[in-house]
XYZ file of C-alpha atoms in Angstrom:
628
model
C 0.000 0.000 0.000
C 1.742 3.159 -1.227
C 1.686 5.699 1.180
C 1.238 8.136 -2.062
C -1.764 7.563 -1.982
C -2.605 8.563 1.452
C -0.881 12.119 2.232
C -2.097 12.879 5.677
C -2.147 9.435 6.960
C 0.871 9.275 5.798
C 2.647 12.277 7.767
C 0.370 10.556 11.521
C 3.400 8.405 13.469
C 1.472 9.034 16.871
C -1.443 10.688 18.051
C 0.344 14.207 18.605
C 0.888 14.227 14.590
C -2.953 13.961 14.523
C -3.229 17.177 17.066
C -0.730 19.243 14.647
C -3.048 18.932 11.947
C -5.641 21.913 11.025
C -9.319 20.574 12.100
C -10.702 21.448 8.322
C -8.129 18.434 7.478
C -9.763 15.802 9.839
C -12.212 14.581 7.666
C -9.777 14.217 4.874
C -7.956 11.624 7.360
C -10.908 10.352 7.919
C -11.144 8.933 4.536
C -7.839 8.137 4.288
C -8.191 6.340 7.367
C -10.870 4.099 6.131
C -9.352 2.828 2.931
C -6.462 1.885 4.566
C -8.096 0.083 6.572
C -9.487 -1.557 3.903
C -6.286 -2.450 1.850
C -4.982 -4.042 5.035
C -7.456 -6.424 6.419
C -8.267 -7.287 2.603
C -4.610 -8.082 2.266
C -4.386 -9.867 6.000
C -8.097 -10.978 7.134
C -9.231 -9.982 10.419
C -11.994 -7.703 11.685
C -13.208 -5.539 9.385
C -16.977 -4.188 9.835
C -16.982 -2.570 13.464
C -13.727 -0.878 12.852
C -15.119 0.938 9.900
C -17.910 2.513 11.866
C -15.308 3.646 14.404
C -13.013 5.800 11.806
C -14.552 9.063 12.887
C -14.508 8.581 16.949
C -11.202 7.682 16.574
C -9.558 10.352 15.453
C -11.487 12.672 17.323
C -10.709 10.453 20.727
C -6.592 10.953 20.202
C -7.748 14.521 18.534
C -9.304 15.767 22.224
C -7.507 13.291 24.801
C -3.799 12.911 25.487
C -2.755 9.545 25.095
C -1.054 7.862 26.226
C -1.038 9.757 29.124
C -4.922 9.926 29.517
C -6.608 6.880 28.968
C -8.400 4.814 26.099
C -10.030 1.528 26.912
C -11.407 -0.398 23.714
C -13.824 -3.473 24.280
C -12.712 -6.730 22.837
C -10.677 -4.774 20.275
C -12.755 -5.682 16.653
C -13.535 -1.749 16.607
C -9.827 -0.652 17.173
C -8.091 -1.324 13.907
C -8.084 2.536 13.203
C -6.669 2.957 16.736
C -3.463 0.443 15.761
C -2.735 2.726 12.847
C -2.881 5.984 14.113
C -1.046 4.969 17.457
C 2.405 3.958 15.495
C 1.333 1.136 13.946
C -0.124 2.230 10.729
C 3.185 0.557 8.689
C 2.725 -3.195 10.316
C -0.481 -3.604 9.366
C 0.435 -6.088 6.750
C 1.892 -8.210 9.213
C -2.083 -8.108 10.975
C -2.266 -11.429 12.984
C 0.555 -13.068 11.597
C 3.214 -14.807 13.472
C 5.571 -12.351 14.884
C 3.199 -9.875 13.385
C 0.805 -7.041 15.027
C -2.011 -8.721 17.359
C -5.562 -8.760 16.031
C -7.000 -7.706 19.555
C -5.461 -4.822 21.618
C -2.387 -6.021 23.227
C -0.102 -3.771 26.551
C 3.024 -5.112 25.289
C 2.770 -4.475 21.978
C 1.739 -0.658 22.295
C 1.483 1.659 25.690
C -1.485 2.949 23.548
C -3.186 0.177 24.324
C -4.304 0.843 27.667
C -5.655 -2.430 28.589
C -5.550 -5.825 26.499
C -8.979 -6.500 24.922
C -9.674 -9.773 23.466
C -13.266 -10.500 24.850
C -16.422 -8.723 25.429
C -17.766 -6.400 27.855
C -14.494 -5.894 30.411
C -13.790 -1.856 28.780
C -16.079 -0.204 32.094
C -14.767 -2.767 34.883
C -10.662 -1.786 33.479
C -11.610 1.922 33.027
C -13.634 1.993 36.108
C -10.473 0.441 38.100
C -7.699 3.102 35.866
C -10.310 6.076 36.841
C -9.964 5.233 41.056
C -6.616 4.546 40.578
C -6.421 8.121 39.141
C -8.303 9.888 41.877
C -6.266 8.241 44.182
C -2.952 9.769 43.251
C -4.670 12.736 42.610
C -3.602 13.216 39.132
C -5.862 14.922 35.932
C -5.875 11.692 33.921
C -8.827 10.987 31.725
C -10.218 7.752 31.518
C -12.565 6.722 28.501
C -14.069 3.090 27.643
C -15.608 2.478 24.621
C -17.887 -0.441 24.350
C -20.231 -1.775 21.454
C -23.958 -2.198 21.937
C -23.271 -5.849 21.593
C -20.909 -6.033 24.259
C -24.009 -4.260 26.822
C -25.864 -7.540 26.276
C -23.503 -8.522 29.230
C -23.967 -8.689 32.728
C -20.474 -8.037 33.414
C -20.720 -4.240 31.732
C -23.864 -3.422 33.933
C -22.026 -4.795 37.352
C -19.014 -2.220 36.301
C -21.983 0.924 35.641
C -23.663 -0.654 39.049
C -20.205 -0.042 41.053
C -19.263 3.311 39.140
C -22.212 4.740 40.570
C -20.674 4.650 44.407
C -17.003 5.882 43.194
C -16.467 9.467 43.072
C -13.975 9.631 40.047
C -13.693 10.818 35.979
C -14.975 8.313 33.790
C -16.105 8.979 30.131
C -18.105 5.981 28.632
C -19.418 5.878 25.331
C -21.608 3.657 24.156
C -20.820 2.849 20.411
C -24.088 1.404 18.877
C -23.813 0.235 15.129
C -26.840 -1.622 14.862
C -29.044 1.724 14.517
C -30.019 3.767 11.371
C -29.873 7.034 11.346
C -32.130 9.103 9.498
C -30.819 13.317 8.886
C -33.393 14.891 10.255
C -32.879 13.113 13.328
C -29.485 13.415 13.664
C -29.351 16.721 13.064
C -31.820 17.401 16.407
C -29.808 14.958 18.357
C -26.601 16.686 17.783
C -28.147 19.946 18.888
C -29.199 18.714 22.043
C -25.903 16.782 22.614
C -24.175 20.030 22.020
C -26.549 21.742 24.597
C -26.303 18.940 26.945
C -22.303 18.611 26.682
C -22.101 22.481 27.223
C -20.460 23.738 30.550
C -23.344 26.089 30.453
C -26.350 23.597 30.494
C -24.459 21.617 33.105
C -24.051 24.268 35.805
C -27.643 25.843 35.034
C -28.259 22.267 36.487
C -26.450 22.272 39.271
C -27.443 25.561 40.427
C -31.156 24.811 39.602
C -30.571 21.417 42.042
C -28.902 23.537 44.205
C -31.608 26.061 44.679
C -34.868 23.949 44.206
C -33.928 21.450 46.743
C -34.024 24.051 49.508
C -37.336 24.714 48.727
C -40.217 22.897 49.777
C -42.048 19.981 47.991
C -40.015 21.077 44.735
C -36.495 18.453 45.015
C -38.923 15.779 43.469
C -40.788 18.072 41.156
C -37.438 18.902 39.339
C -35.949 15.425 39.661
C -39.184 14.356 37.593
C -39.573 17.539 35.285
C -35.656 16.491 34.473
C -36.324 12.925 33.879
C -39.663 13.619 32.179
C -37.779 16.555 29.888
C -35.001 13.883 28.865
C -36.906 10.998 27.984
C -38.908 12.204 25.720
C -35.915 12.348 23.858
C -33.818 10.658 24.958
C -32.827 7.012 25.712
C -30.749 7.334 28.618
C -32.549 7.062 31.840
C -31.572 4.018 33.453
C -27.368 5.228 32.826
C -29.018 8.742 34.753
C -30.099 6.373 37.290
C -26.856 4.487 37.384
C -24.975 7.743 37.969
C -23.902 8.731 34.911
C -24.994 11.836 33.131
C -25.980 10.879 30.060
C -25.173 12.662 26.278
C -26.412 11.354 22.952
C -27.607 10.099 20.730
C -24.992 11.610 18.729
C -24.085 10.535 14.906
C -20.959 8.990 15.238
C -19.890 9.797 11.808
C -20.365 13.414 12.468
C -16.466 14.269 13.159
C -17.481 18.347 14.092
C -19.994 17.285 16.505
C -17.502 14.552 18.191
C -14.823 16.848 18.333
C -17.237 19.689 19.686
C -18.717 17.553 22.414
C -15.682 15.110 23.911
C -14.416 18.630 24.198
C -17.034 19.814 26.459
C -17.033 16.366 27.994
C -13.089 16.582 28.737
C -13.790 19.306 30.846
C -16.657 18.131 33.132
C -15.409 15.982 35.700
C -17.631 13.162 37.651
C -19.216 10.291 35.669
C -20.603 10.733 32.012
C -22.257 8.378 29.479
C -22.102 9.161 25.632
C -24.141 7.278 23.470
C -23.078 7.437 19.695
C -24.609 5.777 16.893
C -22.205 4.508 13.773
C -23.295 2.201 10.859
C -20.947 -0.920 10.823
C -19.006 -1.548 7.398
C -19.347 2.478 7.137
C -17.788 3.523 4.108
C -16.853 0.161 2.195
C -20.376 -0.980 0.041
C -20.345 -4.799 0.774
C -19.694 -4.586 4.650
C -22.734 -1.908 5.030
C -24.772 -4.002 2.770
C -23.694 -7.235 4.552
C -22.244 -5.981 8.162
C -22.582 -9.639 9.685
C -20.177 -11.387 7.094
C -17.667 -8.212 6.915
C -17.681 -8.662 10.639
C -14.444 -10.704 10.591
C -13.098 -11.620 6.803
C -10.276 -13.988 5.993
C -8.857 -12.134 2.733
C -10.375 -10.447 -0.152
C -10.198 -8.541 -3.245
C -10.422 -5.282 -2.374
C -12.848 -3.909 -5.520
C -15.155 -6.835 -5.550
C -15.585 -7.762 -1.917
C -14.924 -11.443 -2.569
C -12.619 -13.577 -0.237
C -10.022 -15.527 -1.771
C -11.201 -19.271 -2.163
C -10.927 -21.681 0.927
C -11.564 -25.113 1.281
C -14.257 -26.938 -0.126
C -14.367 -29.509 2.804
C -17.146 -28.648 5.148
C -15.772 -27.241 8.474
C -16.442 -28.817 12.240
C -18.694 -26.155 12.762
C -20.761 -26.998 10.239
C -20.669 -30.533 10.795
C -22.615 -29.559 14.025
C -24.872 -27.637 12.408
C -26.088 -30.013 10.379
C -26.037 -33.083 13.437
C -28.149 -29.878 15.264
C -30.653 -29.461 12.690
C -30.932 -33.323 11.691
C -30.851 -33.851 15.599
C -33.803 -31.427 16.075
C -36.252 -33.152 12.810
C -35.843 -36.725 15.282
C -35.819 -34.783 18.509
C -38.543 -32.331 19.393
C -37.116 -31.738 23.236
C -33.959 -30.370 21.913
C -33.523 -26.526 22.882
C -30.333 -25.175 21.216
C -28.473 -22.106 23.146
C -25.862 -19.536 21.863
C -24.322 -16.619 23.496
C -24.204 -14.504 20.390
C -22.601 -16.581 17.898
C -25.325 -17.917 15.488
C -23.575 -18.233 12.877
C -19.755 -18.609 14.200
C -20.979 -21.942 15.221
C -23.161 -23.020 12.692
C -26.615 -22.689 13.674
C -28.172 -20.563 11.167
C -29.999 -23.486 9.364
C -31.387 -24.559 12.976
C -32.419 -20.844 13.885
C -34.238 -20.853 10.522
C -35.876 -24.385 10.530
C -37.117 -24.212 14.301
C -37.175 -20.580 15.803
C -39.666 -21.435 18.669
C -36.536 -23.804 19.681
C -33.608 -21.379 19.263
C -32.475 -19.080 22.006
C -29.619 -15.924 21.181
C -29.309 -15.065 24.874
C -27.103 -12.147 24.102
C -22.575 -11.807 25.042
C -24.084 -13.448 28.344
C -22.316 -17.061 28.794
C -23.216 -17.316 32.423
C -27.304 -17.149 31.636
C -26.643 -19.623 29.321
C -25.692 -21.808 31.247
C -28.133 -21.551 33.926
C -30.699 -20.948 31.124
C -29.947 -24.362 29.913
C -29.899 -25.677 33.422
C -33.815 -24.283 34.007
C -34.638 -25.996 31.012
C -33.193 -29.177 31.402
C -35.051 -29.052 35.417
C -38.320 -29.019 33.535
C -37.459 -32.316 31.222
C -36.169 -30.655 28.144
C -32.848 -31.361 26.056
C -30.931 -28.312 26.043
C -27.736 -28.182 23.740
C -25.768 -24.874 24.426
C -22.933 -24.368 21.632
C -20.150 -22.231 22.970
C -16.838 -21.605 22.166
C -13.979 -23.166 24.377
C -12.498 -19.627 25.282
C -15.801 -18.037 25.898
C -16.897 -21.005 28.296
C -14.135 -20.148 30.436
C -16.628 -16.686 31.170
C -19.378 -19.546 33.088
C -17.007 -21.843 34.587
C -19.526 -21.537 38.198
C -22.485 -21.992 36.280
C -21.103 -25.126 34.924
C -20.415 -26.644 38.360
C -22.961 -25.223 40.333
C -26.279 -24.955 38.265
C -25.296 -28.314 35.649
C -22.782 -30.066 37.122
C -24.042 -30.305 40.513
C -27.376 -30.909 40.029
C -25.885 -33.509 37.530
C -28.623 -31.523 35.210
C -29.275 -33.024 31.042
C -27.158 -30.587 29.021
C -24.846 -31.057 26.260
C -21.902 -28.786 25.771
C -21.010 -28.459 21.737
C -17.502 -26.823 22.403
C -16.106 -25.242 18.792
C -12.859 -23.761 18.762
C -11.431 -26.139 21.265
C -7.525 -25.838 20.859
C -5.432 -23.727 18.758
C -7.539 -21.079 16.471
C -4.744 -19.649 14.656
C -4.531 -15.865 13.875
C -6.741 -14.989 16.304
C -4.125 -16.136 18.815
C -4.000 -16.432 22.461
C -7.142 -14.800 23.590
C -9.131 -16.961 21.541
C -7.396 -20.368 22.020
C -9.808 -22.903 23.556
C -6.507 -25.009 25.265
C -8.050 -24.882 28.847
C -11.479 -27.108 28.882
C -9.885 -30.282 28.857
C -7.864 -29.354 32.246
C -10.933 -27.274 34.024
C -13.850 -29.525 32.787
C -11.797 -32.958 33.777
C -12.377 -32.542 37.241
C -15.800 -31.352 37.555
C -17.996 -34.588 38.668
C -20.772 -35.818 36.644
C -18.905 -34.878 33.561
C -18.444 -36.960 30.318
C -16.149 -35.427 28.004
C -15.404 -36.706 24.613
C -13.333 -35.344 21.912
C -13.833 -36.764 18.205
C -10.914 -37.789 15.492
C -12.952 -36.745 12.306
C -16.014 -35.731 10.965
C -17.592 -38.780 11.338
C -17.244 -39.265 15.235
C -17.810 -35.818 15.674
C -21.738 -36.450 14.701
C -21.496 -40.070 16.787
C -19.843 -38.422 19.729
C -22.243 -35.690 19.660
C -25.386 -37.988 19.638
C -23.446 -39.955 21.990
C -23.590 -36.853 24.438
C -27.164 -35.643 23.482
C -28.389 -39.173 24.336
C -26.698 -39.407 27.702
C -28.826 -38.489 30.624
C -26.361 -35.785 32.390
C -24.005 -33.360 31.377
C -21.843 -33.702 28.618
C -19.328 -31.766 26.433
C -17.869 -32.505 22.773
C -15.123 -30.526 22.268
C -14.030 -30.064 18.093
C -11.567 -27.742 16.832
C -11.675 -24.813 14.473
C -11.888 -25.342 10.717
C -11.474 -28.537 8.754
C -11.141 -32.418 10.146
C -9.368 -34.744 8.071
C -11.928 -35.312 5.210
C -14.146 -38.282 6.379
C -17.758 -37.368 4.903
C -20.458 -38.185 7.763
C -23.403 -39.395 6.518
C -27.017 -38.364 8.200
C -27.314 -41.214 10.811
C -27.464 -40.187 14.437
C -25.437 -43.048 15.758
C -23.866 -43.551 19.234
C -20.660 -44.770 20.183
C -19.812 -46.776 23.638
C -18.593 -44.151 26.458
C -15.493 -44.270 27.397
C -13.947 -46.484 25.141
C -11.380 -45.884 22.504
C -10.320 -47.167 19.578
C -6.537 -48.648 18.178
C -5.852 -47.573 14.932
C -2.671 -48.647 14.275
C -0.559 -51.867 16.622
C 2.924 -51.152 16.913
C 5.823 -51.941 18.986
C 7.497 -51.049 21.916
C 5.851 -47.546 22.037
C 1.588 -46.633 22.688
C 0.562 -43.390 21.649
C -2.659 -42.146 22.978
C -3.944 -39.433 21.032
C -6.913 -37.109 22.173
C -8.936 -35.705 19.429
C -7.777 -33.554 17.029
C -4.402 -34.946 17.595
C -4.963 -38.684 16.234
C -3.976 -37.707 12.618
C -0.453 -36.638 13.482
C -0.219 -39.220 16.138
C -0.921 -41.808 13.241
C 1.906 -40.089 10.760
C 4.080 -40.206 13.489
C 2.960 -43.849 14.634
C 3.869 -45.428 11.152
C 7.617 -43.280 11.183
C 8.200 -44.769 14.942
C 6.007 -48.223 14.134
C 4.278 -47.122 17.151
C 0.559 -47.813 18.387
C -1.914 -45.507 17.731
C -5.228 -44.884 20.206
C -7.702 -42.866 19.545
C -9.072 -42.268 22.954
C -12.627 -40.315 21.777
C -13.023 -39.909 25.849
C -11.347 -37.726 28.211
C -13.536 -38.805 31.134
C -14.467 -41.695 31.520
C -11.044 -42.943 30.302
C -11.128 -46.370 28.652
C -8.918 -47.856 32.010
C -8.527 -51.264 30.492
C -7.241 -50.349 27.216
C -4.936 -47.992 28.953
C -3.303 -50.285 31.357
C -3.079 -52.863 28.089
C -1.096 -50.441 26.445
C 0.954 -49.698 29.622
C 1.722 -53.607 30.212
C 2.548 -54.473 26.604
C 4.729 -50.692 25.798
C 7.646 -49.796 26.939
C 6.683 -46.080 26.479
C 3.505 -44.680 26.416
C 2.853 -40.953 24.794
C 0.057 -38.928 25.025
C -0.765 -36.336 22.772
C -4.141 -33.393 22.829
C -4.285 -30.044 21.596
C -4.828 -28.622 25.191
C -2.637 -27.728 27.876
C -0.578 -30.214 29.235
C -1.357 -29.069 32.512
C -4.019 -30.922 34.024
C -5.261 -32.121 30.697
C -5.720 -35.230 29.133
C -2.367 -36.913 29.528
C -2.662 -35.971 33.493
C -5.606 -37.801 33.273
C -3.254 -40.969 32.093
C -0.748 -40.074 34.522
C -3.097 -40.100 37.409
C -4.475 -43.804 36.627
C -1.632 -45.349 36.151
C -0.012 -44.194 39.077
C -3.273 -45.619 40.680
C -2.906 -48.754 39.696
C 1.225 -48.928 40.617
C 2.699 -48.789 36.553
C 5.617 -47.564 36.399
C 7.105 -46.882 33.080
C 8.144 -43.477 30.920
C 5.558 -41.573 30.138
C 5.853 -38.304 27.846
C 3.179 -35.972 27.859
C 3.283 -33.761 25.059
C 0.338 -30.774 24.465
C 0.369 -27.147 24.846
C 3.259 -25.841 27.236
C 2.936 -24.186 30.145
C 2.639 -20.561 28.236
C 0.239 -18.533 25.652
C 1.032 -19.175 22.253
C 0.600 -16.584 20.561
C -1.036 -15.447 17.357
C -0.039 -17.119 13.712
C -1.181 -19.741 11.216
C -2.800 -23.271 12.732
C 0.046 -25.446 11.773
C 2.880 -22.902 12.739
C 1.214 -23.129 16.600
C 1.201 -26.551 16.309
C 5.185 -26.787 15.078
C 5.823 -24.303 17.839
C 4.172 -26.404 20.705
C 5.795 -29.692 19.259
C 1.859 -31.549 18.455
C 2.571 -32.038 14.254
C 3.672 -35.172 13.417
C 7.378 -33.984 13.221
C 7.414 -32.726 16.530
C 5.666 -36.026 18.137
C 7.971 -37.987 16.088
C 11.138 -35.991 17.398
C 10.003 -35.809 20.811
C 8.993 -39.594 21.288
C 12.472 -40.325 19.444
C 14.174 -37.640 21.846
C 12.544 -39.450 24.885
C 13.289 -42.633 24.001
C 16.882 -41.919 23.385
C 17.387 -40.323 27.211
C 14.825 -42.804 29.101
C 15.704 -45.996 30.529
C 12.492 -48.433 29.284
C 12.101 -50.786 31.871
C 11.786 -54.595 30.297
C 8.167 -56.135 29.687
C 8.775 -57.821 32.784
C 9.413 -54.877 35.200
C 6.386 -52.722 33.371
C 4.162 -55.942 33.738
């Protein structure tokens, strides 16, 4: 991307560039802001749609506010693309969620722009709200300002942070970025006026003084209290955030770059707690992601003038392979209830939501209800299936336990993402469910090779009364074409696919491929285990009694995952003979292609290869005798 062809962005190495530059040349940046944008994600992938809408706030955020000094918190980080290039950045674009490359989320060592690392929803007002005390309590000017989507307030965690910022007497700017409003002129041009009235040091202290003096006066403190709250909600959305604590401004067009800059200037100087609400059209500015917001959301890369992503594979993903057991699941099944927390179609239940809407619950960026959701219904005899990402079920760990788990409650966890996801790097990785669901009683976990035992595994959970989780990874399996049967497969038992010598490797789900290559290489056995918990114990202490070595492999961490799980029985039942457990280390890996995370943790077949041959080479095997 020649820089030719963008002259101001060009001369912007840091925010105080931007504050050099004439205001009459803003807008100007503004567009030059956006097409870069444009050129880079279409050359990299990434997030594309919300950080369009955001162009204009923006620049007039590091226009007004001193950063780094003063403070910007971005939620999740999909909207702050424009913030990476104007905060130094703007020249490693290309390198956008690549290994070694710029993160696609906000990231403190990787910028001290980024005031607080963002890679899921709805944290921005809890982190500002804790920078803001901190602030008051040196007794410093800083500014503090989070910026949150409309999608992120469908979380309870943003509504505890505006519940606690009501009791703390600090400076706290939120704004409220909704993209999933229209805005028509006329309306925006009587909504700015009364945000510019509203933001005005003028109409603030008329209020103050009119509090002042009316509540000394009899009978009139709760006449003006409700003449004020009458007054702004006829126009205005705003309050329950008045009600919270916050004064609140808006709605303001967020693509009006005068108006921005006119009223975070007001609002820089008013001090207490203050709630802007700005509306911005996702995909503004680029004609297929406003026409089609949703699937500009987050892009893999594209040609630039048509809009069209460069082909992928043909095979059909995990994801959809669930989507299709969901909706053939729900045709033989009319008790199923299928659950997402805002991810229709990142996991593949658009044909479901379509086919039975009366069974299809969207409960909003709000993992803990959906848990507990699916725990009510499952009380009353129902068959709820909640599909949730890996990372994002990390969010209702104690809804798991307590309101499932505990009440050993009939709910079937589809878990996508589950290991290594790639460029969207550590934030997003789902390497911890093995370790934190393993020891939660009642469980049965399972984890399928392919395509095919991903449907059986699935039906295997949906059919068992209790809780259960099937945990797949991201993307393509390694081609096997399921067919439409619902079958079930035996719990806890595995399967050898290969008889070897000398060394067993017991591979966990996604892993089995590899473990295979590397099983024919080393003339190993292969096991594909399909079950975390209930382990197949008998096949297990085979393997131990006729190996020398055994080897476990899973794309999760090695700590307290899978191979633990092998560790712990046979130590119960006295074997003693190497075992190497190999998985994801004790670290976050971070961001880069799928197979270069899996060559970096040592789980492709060259690295189990190498490391079984490296083992073997330093380990004393005990003889047949001694293992037996």
């Amino acid at each position: 991307m020649p820089l030719t062809n963008y002259p101001l962005l060009a001369r912007i190495d840091s925010p105080v560039d931007l504050r050099a530059l004439e205001e009459n040349q803003l807008p100007q940046l503004a567009d030059e802001l956006r097409s870069y944008l444009v050129d880079s994600v279409a050359h990299t992938g990434g997030h594309l749609a919300a950080g369009l809408g955001t162009v204009e706030l923006t620049i007039a955020l590091h226009r007004v506010y001193k950063t780094p000094d003063d403070r910007l918190v971005w939620d999740i980080g999909h909207q702050a693309y424009p913030h990476k290039i104007l905060t130094g950045r703007r020249d490693a674009m290309r390198s956008l969620r690549q290994q070694n490359g710029l993160s696609g989320f906000l990231s403190r060592k990787e910028s001290e722009y980024d005031a607080f690392g963002a890679g899921h929803s709805s944290t921005s007002i809890s982190a500002a709200l804790g920078m803001a005390v901190a602030a008051a309590h040196a007794n410093n000017n800083r500014k503090t300002v989070a910026i949150i989507g409309d999608g992120a307030m469908t979380a309870g965690m943003a509504y505890e942070a505006l519940n606690n910022a009501g009791d703390q007497d600090c400076d706290l700017l939120v704004i409220l970025n909704d993209n999933e409003m229209s805005i028509s002129p006329n309306r925006g041009a009587m909504h700015n006026y009364l945000t510019r009235i509203l933001s005005s040091r003028f109409y603030t202290g008329v209020r103050e003084q009119s509090k002042n003096i009316l509540n000394n006066l009899p009978g009139t403190r709760r006449f003006f209290g409700r003449w004020e709250e009458h007054l702004k909600g006829m126009v205005l959305p705003g309050t329950l955030f008045e009600e919270l604590g916050f004064n609140y401004i808006g709605p303001l067009d967020g693509h009006d770059l005068p108006a921005l800059l006119h009223t975070l200037t007001n609002l820089h100087k008013l001090k207490g707690r203050q709630f802007l609400h700005i509306v911005t059209r996702k995909g503004k500015g680029y004609d297929p992601a406003e026409q089609d917001p949703c699937n500009y959301h987050g892009v893999t890369p594209f040609d630039r003038t048509t809009g069209t992503a460069q082909q992928g594979s043909a095979s059909k993903t995990y994801t959809g392979i669930f989507g299709d057991w969901l909706s053939d699941m729900a045709a033989a099944e009319d008790k199923l209830m299928a659950i997402t927390p805002a991810m229709c179609e990142g996991s593949g239940m658009v044909r479901f939501a379509q086919a039975f809407p009366e069974r299809y619950f969207d409960v909003g960026i709000a993992e803990q209800h959906a848990l507990t959701f699916a725990g009510g219904l499952a009380s009353e005899g129902l068959k709820p299936v909640v599909a949730i990402y890996s990372t994002f079920l990390q969010r209702a760990y104690d809804q798991l336990i307590h309101d499932i788990a505990l009440q050993d409650l009939d709910v079937t966890l589809a878990i996508d993402r589950a290991g290594l996801v790639g460029a969207d790097g550590a934030t997003h990785a789902g390497v911890f469910d093995l370790s934190f669901l393993r020891c939660v009683p009642n469980m049965v976990i399972a984890a399928p090779a392919d395509e095919t035992e991903c449907r059986q595994l699935l039906t295997t959970a949906y059919r068992h009364t209790g809780p259960a989780a099937v945990r797949y990874p991201r993307g393509t399996g390694p081609g096997v074409l399921p067919g439409n049967e619902l079958e079930t497969l035996p719990i806890g038992k595995a399967e050898i696919r290969r008889t070897g010598k000398r060394v067993a490797i017991l591979a966990f789900g996604s892993c089995v491929v590899a473990a295979q290559t590397a099983g024919e290489a080393l003339d190993a056995t292969v096991v594909n285990m399909r079950f975390v918990k209930p382990l197949d114990t008998d096949l297990i202490l085979a393997m131990a009694r006729e190996h020398e070595l055994i080897a476990t492999v899973e794309e999760n961490a090695i700590a307290g995952g899978a191979g633990a799980a092998v560790n712990e029985l046979l130590a119960d039942h006295d074997l003693i003979l190497p075992v190497l457990n190999l998985g994801i280390p004790d670290r976050f890996i971070s961001h880069g292609n799928h197979a270069q995370q899996l060559a970096e943790c040592g789980i492709d077949a060259t690295g189990i290869e190498s490391a079984i041959t490296a083992h073997a080479a330093t380990t004393t095997l005990p003889t047949e005798q001694q293992a037996g």
